[in-house]
Short mmCIF file of C-alpha atoms in Angstrom, two decimals:
data_model
loop_
_atom_site.label_atom_id
_atom_site.label_comp_id
_atom_site.label_asym_id
_atom_site.label_seq_id
_atom_site.Cartn_x
_atom_site.Cartn_y
_atom_site.Cartn_z
CA UNK A 1 -11.03 9.58 -6.48
CA UNK A 2 -14.41 10.09 -5.58
CA UNK A 3 -15.80 10.57 -2.11
CA UNK A 4 -18.17 7.04 -2.70
CA UNK A 5 -14.85 5.39 -3.53
CA UNK A 6 -12.97 6.63 -0.74
CA UNK A 7 -15.32 5.86 1.77
CA UNK A 8 -15.88 2.68 0.65
CA UNK A 9 -12.17 1.79 1.06
CA UNK A 10 -12.19 3.35 4.40
CA UNK A 11 -14.74 0.95 5.46
CA UNK A 12 -13.29 -2.21 4.18
CA UNK A 13 -9.89 -0.57 6.50
CA UNK A 14 -9.44 -1.98 9.83
CA UNK A 15 -9.44 1.39 11.80
CA UNK A 16 -12.85 2.55 10.24
CA UNK A 17 -14.88 -0.70 10.08
CA UNK A 18 -17.17 0.15 13.29
CA UNK A 19 -16.86 3.93 12.80
CA UNK A 20 -20.03 5.92 12.03
CA UNK A 21 -20.81 6.16 8.64
CA UNK A 22 -20.89 10.06 8.78
CA UNK A 23 -17.08 10.28 10.08
CA UNK A 24 -16.33 7.94 7.56
CA UNK A 25 -17.94 10.31 4.63
CA UNK A 26 -16.27 13.27 6.26
CA UNK A 27 -12.94 11.98 6.12
CA UNK A 28 -13.56 10.46 2.43
CA UNK A 29 -14.37 13.64 1.05
CA UNK A 30 -11.02 14.95 2.25
CA UNK A 31 -9.06 11.82 0.85
CA UNK A 32 -6.67 11.92 -2.07
CA UNK A 33 -5.36 8.75 -3.88
CA UNK A 34 -1.71 8.50 -4.70
CA UNK A 35 -0.39 6.16 -7.42
CA UNK A 36 3.00 4.47 -6.81
CA UNK A 37 5.12 2.39 -9.28
CA UNK A 38 7.23 -0.06 -8.36
CA UNK A 39 10.10 1.13 -5.97
CA UNK A 40 8.48 4.18 -5.37
CA UNK A 41 9.20 5.17 -1.72
CA UNK A 42 5.89 6.21 -0.05
CA UNK A 43 7.92 7.77 3.23
CA UNK A 44 11.00 7.61 4.74
CA UNK A 45 11.91 6.34 8.09
CA UNK A 46 12.51 9.66 9.90
CA UNK A 47 10.21 11.93 7.98
CA UNK A 48 7.36 13.77 9.60
CA UNK A 49 4.13 11.54 10.30
CA UNK A 50 1.95 14.06 8.22
CA UNK A 51 -0.49 11.64 6.82
CA UNK A 52 -2.19 8.21 7.02
CA UNK A 53 -2.47 5.78 4.20
CA UNK A 54 -5.01 3.13 3.30
CA UNK A 55 -3.74 0.63 0.36
CA UNK A 56 -6.21 0.26 -2.50
CA UNK A 57 -4.36 -2.12 -4.41
CA UNK A 58 -0.81 -3.78 -4.88
CA UNK A 59 1.65 -3.87 -1.73
CA UNK A 60 4.04 -2.04 0.13
CA UNK A 61 6.70 -3.24 2.06
CA UNK A 62 7.49 -1.45 5.45
CA UNK A 63 11.02 -1.64 6.89
CA UNK A 64 13.48 -0.27 8.80
CA UNK A 65 17.23 0.10 9.02
CA UNK A 66 19.27 -1.54 11.63
CA UNK A 67 22.87 -2.17 12.61
CA UNK A 68 23.76 1.60 11.80
CA UNK A 69 21.78 2.17 8.78
CA UNK A 70 23.76 -1.16 7.17
CA UNK A 71 20.80 -3.54 7.06
CA UNK A 72 17.39 -3.36 6.10
CA UNK A 73 14.76 -5.38 8.04
CA UNK A 74 11.24 -6.01 6.60
CA UNK A 75 8.67 -5.28 9.46
CA UNK A 76 5.36 -6.15 7.77
CA UNK A 77 4.14 -6.10 4.34
CA UNK A 78 0.85 -4.09 3.73
CA UNK A 79 -1.91 -4.96 1.07
CA UNK A 80 -5.31 -3.98 -0.21
CA UNK A 81 -7.46 -2.61 2.72
CA UNK A 82 -5.00 -2.29 5.29
CA UNK A 83 -3.64 0.78 6.96
CA UNK A 84 -0.12 2.30 6.85
CA UNK A 85 1.31 4.39 9.62
CA UNK A 86 -1.74 4.81 11.31
CA UNK A 87 -0.38 5.13 15.04
CA UNK A 88 1.73 7.69 13.81
CA UNK A 89 -1.23 9.87 12.91
CA UNK A 90 -2.23 10.46 16.52
CA UNK A 91 0.65 11.40 17.85
CA UNK A 92 1.68 15.43 17.89
CA UNK A 93 5.07 16.17 15.77
CA UNK A 94 5.42 12.27 15.18
CA UNK A 95 7.93 10.62 12.66
CA UNK A 96 7.73 7.71 10.70
CA UNK A 97 9.56 5.13 12.63
CA UNK A 98 9.79 3.07 9.41
CA UNK A 99 10.05 3.60 5.85
CA UNK A 100 7.17 2.27 3.30
CA UNK A 101 8.03 1.73 -0.49
CA UNK A 102 5.60 -0.15 -3.29
CA UNK A 103 6.76 -3.53 -4.03
CA UNK A 104 4.55 -3.27 -7.37
CA UNK A 105 2.55 -0.53 -8.67
CA UNK A 106 -0.33 0.66 -6.37
CA UNK A 107 -2.77 3.12 -5.47
CA UNK A 108 -2.80 4.65 -1.85
CA UNK A 109 -5.30 6.71 -0.24
CA UNK A 110 -4.29 9.25 1.49
CA UNK A 111 -5.40 11.41 4.48
CA UNK A 112 -3.69 14.42 6.42
CA UNK A 113 -2.97 13.62 10.00
CA UNK A 114 -4.52 16.68 11.12
CA UNK A 115 -7.52 16.10 9.28
CA UNK A 116 -7.95 12.41 11.08
CA UNK A 117 -7.07 13.94 14.46
CA UNK A 118 -9.71 16.45 14.16
CA UNK A 119 -12.71 14.12 12.86
CA UNK A 120 -11.58 11.96 15.91
CA UNK A 121 -11.38 14.57 18.59
CA UNK A 122 -14.98 15.71 17.24
CA UNK A 123 -16.65 12.52 17.32
CA UNK A 124 -16.60 10.12 20.74
CA UNK A 125 -17.98 7.05 18.64
CA UNK A 126 -14.76 7.49 16.22
CA UNK A 127 -12.58 7.71 19.12
CA UNK A 128 -14.23 4.77 20.41
CA UNK A 129 -13.55 2.74 17.29
CA UNK A 130 -10.11 4.11 17.11
CA UNK A 131 -9.37 2.78 20.54
CA UNK A 132 -11.00 -0.56 19.53
CA UNK A 133 -8.93 -0.68 16.79
CA UNK A 134 -5.35 0.04 18.42
CA UNK A 135 -6.34 -2.30 21.35
CA UNK A 136 -6.84 -5.26 18.88
CA UNK A 137 -3.74 -4.26 16.77
CA UNK A 138 -1.63 -4.54 20.15
CA UNK A 139 -2.83 -7.77 20.89
CA UNK A 140 -2.14 -8.82 17.20
CA UNK A 141 1.42 -7.86 17.53
CA UNK A 142 2.17 -9.75 20.50
CA UNK A 143 0.28 -12.98 18.85
CA UNK A 144 3.07 -11.92 15.98
CA UNK A 145 5.67 -11.81 18.14
CA UNK A 146 4.70 -15.19 19.24
CA UNK A 147 4.46 -16.55 15.85
CA UNK A 148 7.69 -15.63 15.03
CA UNK A 149 9.21 -17.53 17.90
CA UNK A 150 7.07 -20.71 18.53
CA UNK A 151 4.80 -21.22 15.20
CA UNK A 152 5.89 -23.08 12.22
CA UNK A 153 5.68 -21.84 8.72
CA UNK A 154 2.43 -23.57 7.98
CA UNK A 155 0.93 -21.31 10.65
CA UNK A 156 2.29 -18.17 9.74
CA UNK A 157 1.56 -18.48 5.97
CA UNK A 158 -1.81 -19.50 6.88
CA UNK A 159 -2.51 -16.75 8.55
CA UNK A 160 -0.97 -14.37 6.30
CA UNK A 161 -3.24 -15.81 3.42
CA UNK A 162 -6.37 -15.29 5.43
CA UNK A 163 -5.41 -11.98 6.67
CA UNK A 164 -4.86 -10.55 3.15
CA UNK A 165 -7.30 -13.04 1.20
CA UNK A 166 -10.85 -13.46 2.94
CA UNK A 167 -12.74 -16.20 1.33
CA UNK A 168 -14.23 -14.92 -1.85
CA UNK A 169 -11.85 -12.74 -2.58
CA UNK A 170 -8.46 -13.18 -4.52
CA UNK A 171 -4.82 -11.73 -3.91
CA UNK A 172 -2.00 -11.19 -6.01
CA UNK A 173 1.10 -12.23 -3.61
CA UNK A 174 4.17 -10.56 -3.68
CA UNK A 175 7.39 -12.65 -4.59
CA UNK A 176 8.76 -15.40 -2.62
CA UNK A 177 11.51 -13.29 -1.60
CA UNK A 178 9.09 -10.65 -0.23
CA UNK A 179 7.22 -13.32 1.47
CA UNK A 180 10.16 -14.88 2.95
CA UNK A 181 11.38 -11.68 4.62
CA UNK A 182 8.07 -10.99 6.44
CA UNK A 183 7.33 -14.38 7.59
CA UNK A 184 11.11 -14.72 8.58
CA UNK A 185 12.17 -17.65 6.25
CA UNK A 186 13.63 -18.32 3.09
CA UNK A 187 12.26 -17.77 -0.25
CA UNK A 188 12.73 -21.58 -1.10
CA UNK A 189 10.46 -22.61 1.92
CA UNK A 190 7.63 -20.09 0.86
CA UNK A 191 7.76 -21.60 -2.69
CA UNK A 192 7.44 -25.29 -1.06
CA UNK A 193 4.82 -24.43 1.34
CA UNK A 194 2.40 -22.72 -1.45
CA UNK A 195 2.79 -25.46 -3.52
CA UNK A 196 1.97 -27.59 -0.75
CA UNK A 197 -1.14 -25.69 -0.03
CA UNK A 198 -2.16 -25.77 -3.60
CA UNK A 199 -1.87 -29.52 -4.26
CA UNK A 200 -3.52 -30.10 -0.96
CA UNK A 201 -6.63 -28.12 -2.00
CA UNK A 202 -6.33 -25.44 0.21
CA UNK A 203 -5.93 -22.37 -2.52
CA UNK A 204 -5.97 -21.83 -5.92
CA UNK A 205 -2.91 -20.79 -7.41
CA UNK A 206 -2.61 -18.94 -10.67
CA UNK A 207 0.21 -16.43 -11.81
CA UNK A 208 0.72 -15.43 -8.09
CA UNK A 209 -2.85 -14.63 -7.88
CA UNK A 210 -4.10 -16.73 -4.91
CA UNK A 211 -7.57 -17.76 -3.59
CA UNK A 212 -8.58 -19.86 -0.55
CA UNK A 213 -10.32 -22.69 -1.44
CA UNK A 214 -10.39 -24.47 2.11
CA UNK A 215 -10.74 -21.91 4.77
CA UNK A 216 -11.21 -24.73 7.33
CA UNK A 217 -7.84 -26.23 6.53
CA UNK A 218 -6.24 -23.11 6.89
CA UNK A 219 -7.37 -22.33 10.24
CA UNK A 220 -6.78 -25.82 11.42
CA UNK A 221 -3.11 -25.07 10.66
CA UNK A 222 -3.03 -22.19 12.88
CA UNK A 223 -4.71 -19.39 11.39
CA UNK A 224 -6.73 -16.22 13.13
#
């Protein structure tokens, strides 16, 4: 991966959007691209948290084993431009609290935790951007918790589409089963809701590729 391509991806990720260009470029020069096939595991729960990852293409499932390792709980799905394991890299001797695996062929930018911590410590502006990002992320997690408890599927699906497919872009969706696990519902309801959004003209949908057509309509359903 060229440093220019890596810098472009880092600037699109939430963590580094507000970071100084020089800091982003310094990290980009240390980045590497890792290619995953469907089913490949990026890291296991309990592994040493040695790297930060940003998804370039494809989807990753982040999950955790519960009930003495007998049941898998999907925590979230990470798609293009999204970061994986961001918090862990800022904690000394941390271990991944969940596992990440590719739901389809994927490309993932990798940065060593040591390099990220070093660059952040050297740049007050980057440190400020990192703190701001994690403060925002904390609020988003609280909102997601509220979503799962109190909002309906229309709102949760609208939020997911607005987050992963900003207007003007397209998104290859994971399977309905994978979306259902993320949205805390069942695949049949995901299929029905996607069909409703399509028929109402909110989205275009072809071969699992979605594009937002009516952003205002999705936001009115409870999107961010």
